[in-house]
Short mmCIF file of C-alpha atoms in Angstrom, two decimals:
data_model
loop_
_atom_site.label_atom_id
_atom_site.label_comp_id
_atom_site.label_asym_id
_atom_site.label_seq_id
_atom_site.Cartn_x
_atom_site.Cartn_y
_atom_site.Cartn_z
CA MET A 1 26.44 51.32 112.25
CA MET A 2 26.52 55.08 111.34
CA SER A 3 27.38 57.26 114.32
CA LEU A 4 25.84 60.63 114.84
CA PRO A 5 27.91 63.80 114.72
CA VAL A 6 28.74 65.53 118.05
CA SER A 7 27.39 68.72 116.59
CA VAL A 8 24.90 69.55 113.92
CA LEU A 9 27.01 72.62 112.76
CA ASP A 10 27.50 72.63 109.15
CA PRO A 11 31.36 71.67 108.95
CA HIS A 12 31.74 73.69 105.57
CA THR A 13 30.44 76.97 106.95
CA ALA A 14 30.59 76.59 110.88
CA ARG A 15 27.10 78.15 110.99
CA LEU A 16 24.11 76.91 113.03
CA CYS A 17 21.66 74.67 110.83
CA ALA A 18 17.98 74.73 111.51
CA ALA A 19 18.17 71.61 113.82
CA ASP A 20 20.48 73.84 116.15
CA VAL A 21 17.96 76.67 116.35
CA ALA A 22 15.21 74.34 116.86
CA ARG A 23 16.85 72.73 119.76
CA GLY A 24 17.63 76.10 121.41
CA VAL A 25 14.17 77.45 120.78
CA THR A 26 12.53 74.30 122.26
CA ARG A 27 14.68 74.76 125.40
CA MET A 28 13.78 78.37 125.66
CA LEU A 29 10.10 77.44 125.30
CA LEU A 30 10.22 74.99 127.82
CA ARG A 31 11.72 77.42 130.42
CA HIS A 32 8.67 79.61 129.57
CA ASP A 33 6.22 76.56 130.17
CA LEU A 34 5.57 75.95 126.40
CA THR A 35 5.77 72.47 125.08
CA ALA A 36 6.83 72.18 121.47
CA ILE A 37 7.05 69.65 118.84
CA ALA A 38 8.76 69.85 115.57
CA GLU A 39 7.67 69.53 111.83
CA VAL A 40 4.00 69.87 112.44
CA PRO A 41 1.63 69.42 109.42
CA LEU A 42 -1.00 71.98 109.03
CA ASP A 43 -4.28 72.16 106.88
CA GLY A 44 -3.41 73.31 103.36
CA GLY A 45 -0.22 71.24 102.90
CA ARG A 46 1.88 73.52 105.09
CA ARG A 47 4.44 72.32 107.81
CA ALA A 48 5.24 74.49 110.82
CA ASP A 49 8.86 74.11 111.90
CA LEU A 50 7.76 74.16 115.58
CA MET A 51 4.32 74.24 117.24
CA ALA A 52 4.03 74.83 121.11
CA VAL A 53 1.22 74.92 123.62
CA ASP A 54 1.24 76.74 126.81
CA ALA A 55 -0.60 75.76 130.19
CA ARG A 56 -3.55 78.02 129.20
CA GLY A 57 -4.01 76.31 125.67
CA ALA A 58 -2.43 79.20 123.68
CA ILE A 59 -0.66 78.03 120.48
CA VAL A 60 2.58 79.43 119.28
CA ILE A 61 4.15 78.65 115.76
CA VAL A 62 7.76 79.17 115.34
CA GLU A 63 9.30 79.39 111.73
CA ILE A 64 13.04 78.93 111.54
CA LYS A 65 15.13 80.55 109.04
CA VAL A 66 18.95 80.13 108.72
CA SER A 67 19.47 81.85 105.39
CA ARG A 68 18.58 85.12 103.90
CA ALA A 69 17.40 83.62 100.62
CA ASP A 70 15.06 81.22 102.49
CA LEU A 71 13.54 83.93 104.46
CA LEU A 72 13.16 86.32 101.48
CA GLY A 73 11.67 83.56 99.45
CA ASP A 74 9.02 82.36 101.85
CA ALA A 75 5.86 83.76 100.45
CA LYS A 76 3.62 81.29 102.30
CA TRP A 77 4.29 81.93 105.83
CA THR A 78 1.22 84.02 106.37
CA ASP A 79 -0.76 80.65 106.17
CA TYR A 80 0.44 79.71 109.64
CA LEU A 81 -1.32 82.71 111.23
CA ALA A 82 -4.56 80.92 110.96
CA HIS A 83 -3.16 78.05 113.08
CA CYS A 84 -1.76 79.92 116.00
CA ASP A 85 -2.26 82.78 118.65
CA ARG A 86 1.42 83.91 118.21
CA PHE A 87 4.00 83.52 115.56
CA PHE A 88 7.63 83.95 115.82
CA TRP A 89 10.45 83.79 113.63
CA ALA A 90 13.62 82.16 114.91
CA VAL A 91 17.17 82.83 113.62
CA PRO A 92 20.76 81.92 114.68
CA ALA A 93 22.82 84.69 116.24
CA GLY A 94 24.47 87.12 113.79
CA PHE A 95 21.68 86.73 111.32
CA ASP A 96 20.48 89.91 109.83
CA VAL A 97 16.95 90.42 111.08
CA SER A 98 16.47 93.81 109.41
CA PRO A 99 14.21 92.35 106.80
CA LEU A 100 11.74 91.29 109.64
CA ASP A 101 11.17 94.82 110.30
CA GLY A 102 9.83 95.44 106.89
CA PRO A 103 5.89 95.45 106.26
CA ALA A 104 5.93 92.25 104.36
CA PHE A 105 6.82 90.45 107.53
CA LEU A 106 4.29 92.02 109.74
CA PRO A 107 6.40 93.17 112.53
CA ASP A 108 3.41 94.54 114.62
CA ARG A 109 2.11 90.76 114.59
CA THR A 110 5.21 88.59 114.59
CA GLY A 111 8.05 88.10 117.07
CA VAL A 112 11.64 87.27 116.66
CA ILE A 113 13.66 84.84 118.49
CA VAL A 114 17.53 84.42 118.28
CA ALA A 115 18.78 80.91 119.28
CA ASP A 116 21.84 78.72 119.33
CA ARG A 117 21.66 75.05 120.07
CA TYR A 118 21.42 75.55 123.79
CA ASP A 119 18.96 78.25 124.52
CA GLY A 120 17.24 81.16 122.65
CA SER A 121 16.02 84.71 123.46
CA ILE A 122 13.01 86.70 122.62
CA ILE A 123 14.26 90.05 120.82
CA ARG A 124 10.71 91.03 119.76
CA GLU A 125 7.60 89.68 121.42
CA ALA A 126 4.80 88.47 119.07
CA HIS A 127 1.38 90.17 119.46
CA SER A 128 -1.33 87.62 120.45
CA GLU A 129 -4.29 87.37 118.03
CA PRO A 130 -6.58 84.68 119.74
CA LEU A 131 -7.84 81.96 117.68
CA SER A 132 -11.50 81.27 117.44
CA ALA A 133 -12.84 78.48 119.70
CA THR A 134 -13.36 76.13 116.70
CA ALA A 135 -9.92 76.78 115.43
CA ARG A 136 -8.33 76.27 118.79
CA ARG A 137 -10.13 73.01 119.46
CA ARG A 138 -9.02 71.73 116.02
CA GLU A 139 -5.47 72.69 116.53
CA THR A 140 -5.36 71.38 120.12
CA LEU A 141 -6.81 68.05 119.25
CA ALA A 142 -4.42 67.71 116.43
CA PHE A 143 -1.41 68.74 118.53
CA ALA A 144 -2.30 66.22 121.35
CA ARG A 145 -2.85 63.37 118.94
CA ARG A 146 0.24 63.95 116.99
CA ALA A 147 2.29 64.26 120.16
CA ALA A 148 0.78 60.93 121.46
CA ARG A 149 1.25 59.24 118.12
CA ARG A 150 5.01 60.04 118.12
CA LEU A 151 5.35 59.01 121.62
CA ALA A 152 3.59 55.82 120.81
CA LEU A 153 5.93 55.19 117.96
CA LEU A 154 9.22 55.83 120.10
CA ILE A 155 7.82 53.15 122.44
CA ASP A 156 6.91 50.80 119.90
CA PRO A 157 8.31 51.60 116.48
CA ASP A 158 6.54 48.30 114.93
CA ALA A 159 3.15 50.01 115.71
CA GLU A 160 3.34 52.14 112.80
CA ALA A 161 2.08 49.04 110.76
CA LEU A 162 -0.89 48.96 112.78
CA THR A 163 -2.33 52.39 111.38
#
């Protein structure tokens, strides 16, 4: 039986990996009464790193970046904006966030979170652009069904064969 590592730190670089940042951001979102799920498929073949919903139904997407090359090479992230009210970048502490201030990253629209594996902090709030009622309904139903399915499969992994 394979044992899980005590930490998900990359042993070669001692830097946080995306899973560490996701854990810290998820914990921070919970403190702000937002419930998140990871790896959320979106229309158009995209996949959001984290999607969260607050008590009022507002939808937040968080895109995690742990390398500068990944950040600068991501030309399709704007597709996520049609699926959320607010969009955040999440990076580990020490990450150079200066590119996120450039016009290509829409700093007037997008927020920035710095996180480790235990917590996160919003260093720039995201501007809210409310979804249309139709888009909100579609995204909320998809979120709820995805979360329920994941829970059902945790309870009964064999249920996957039923679908």
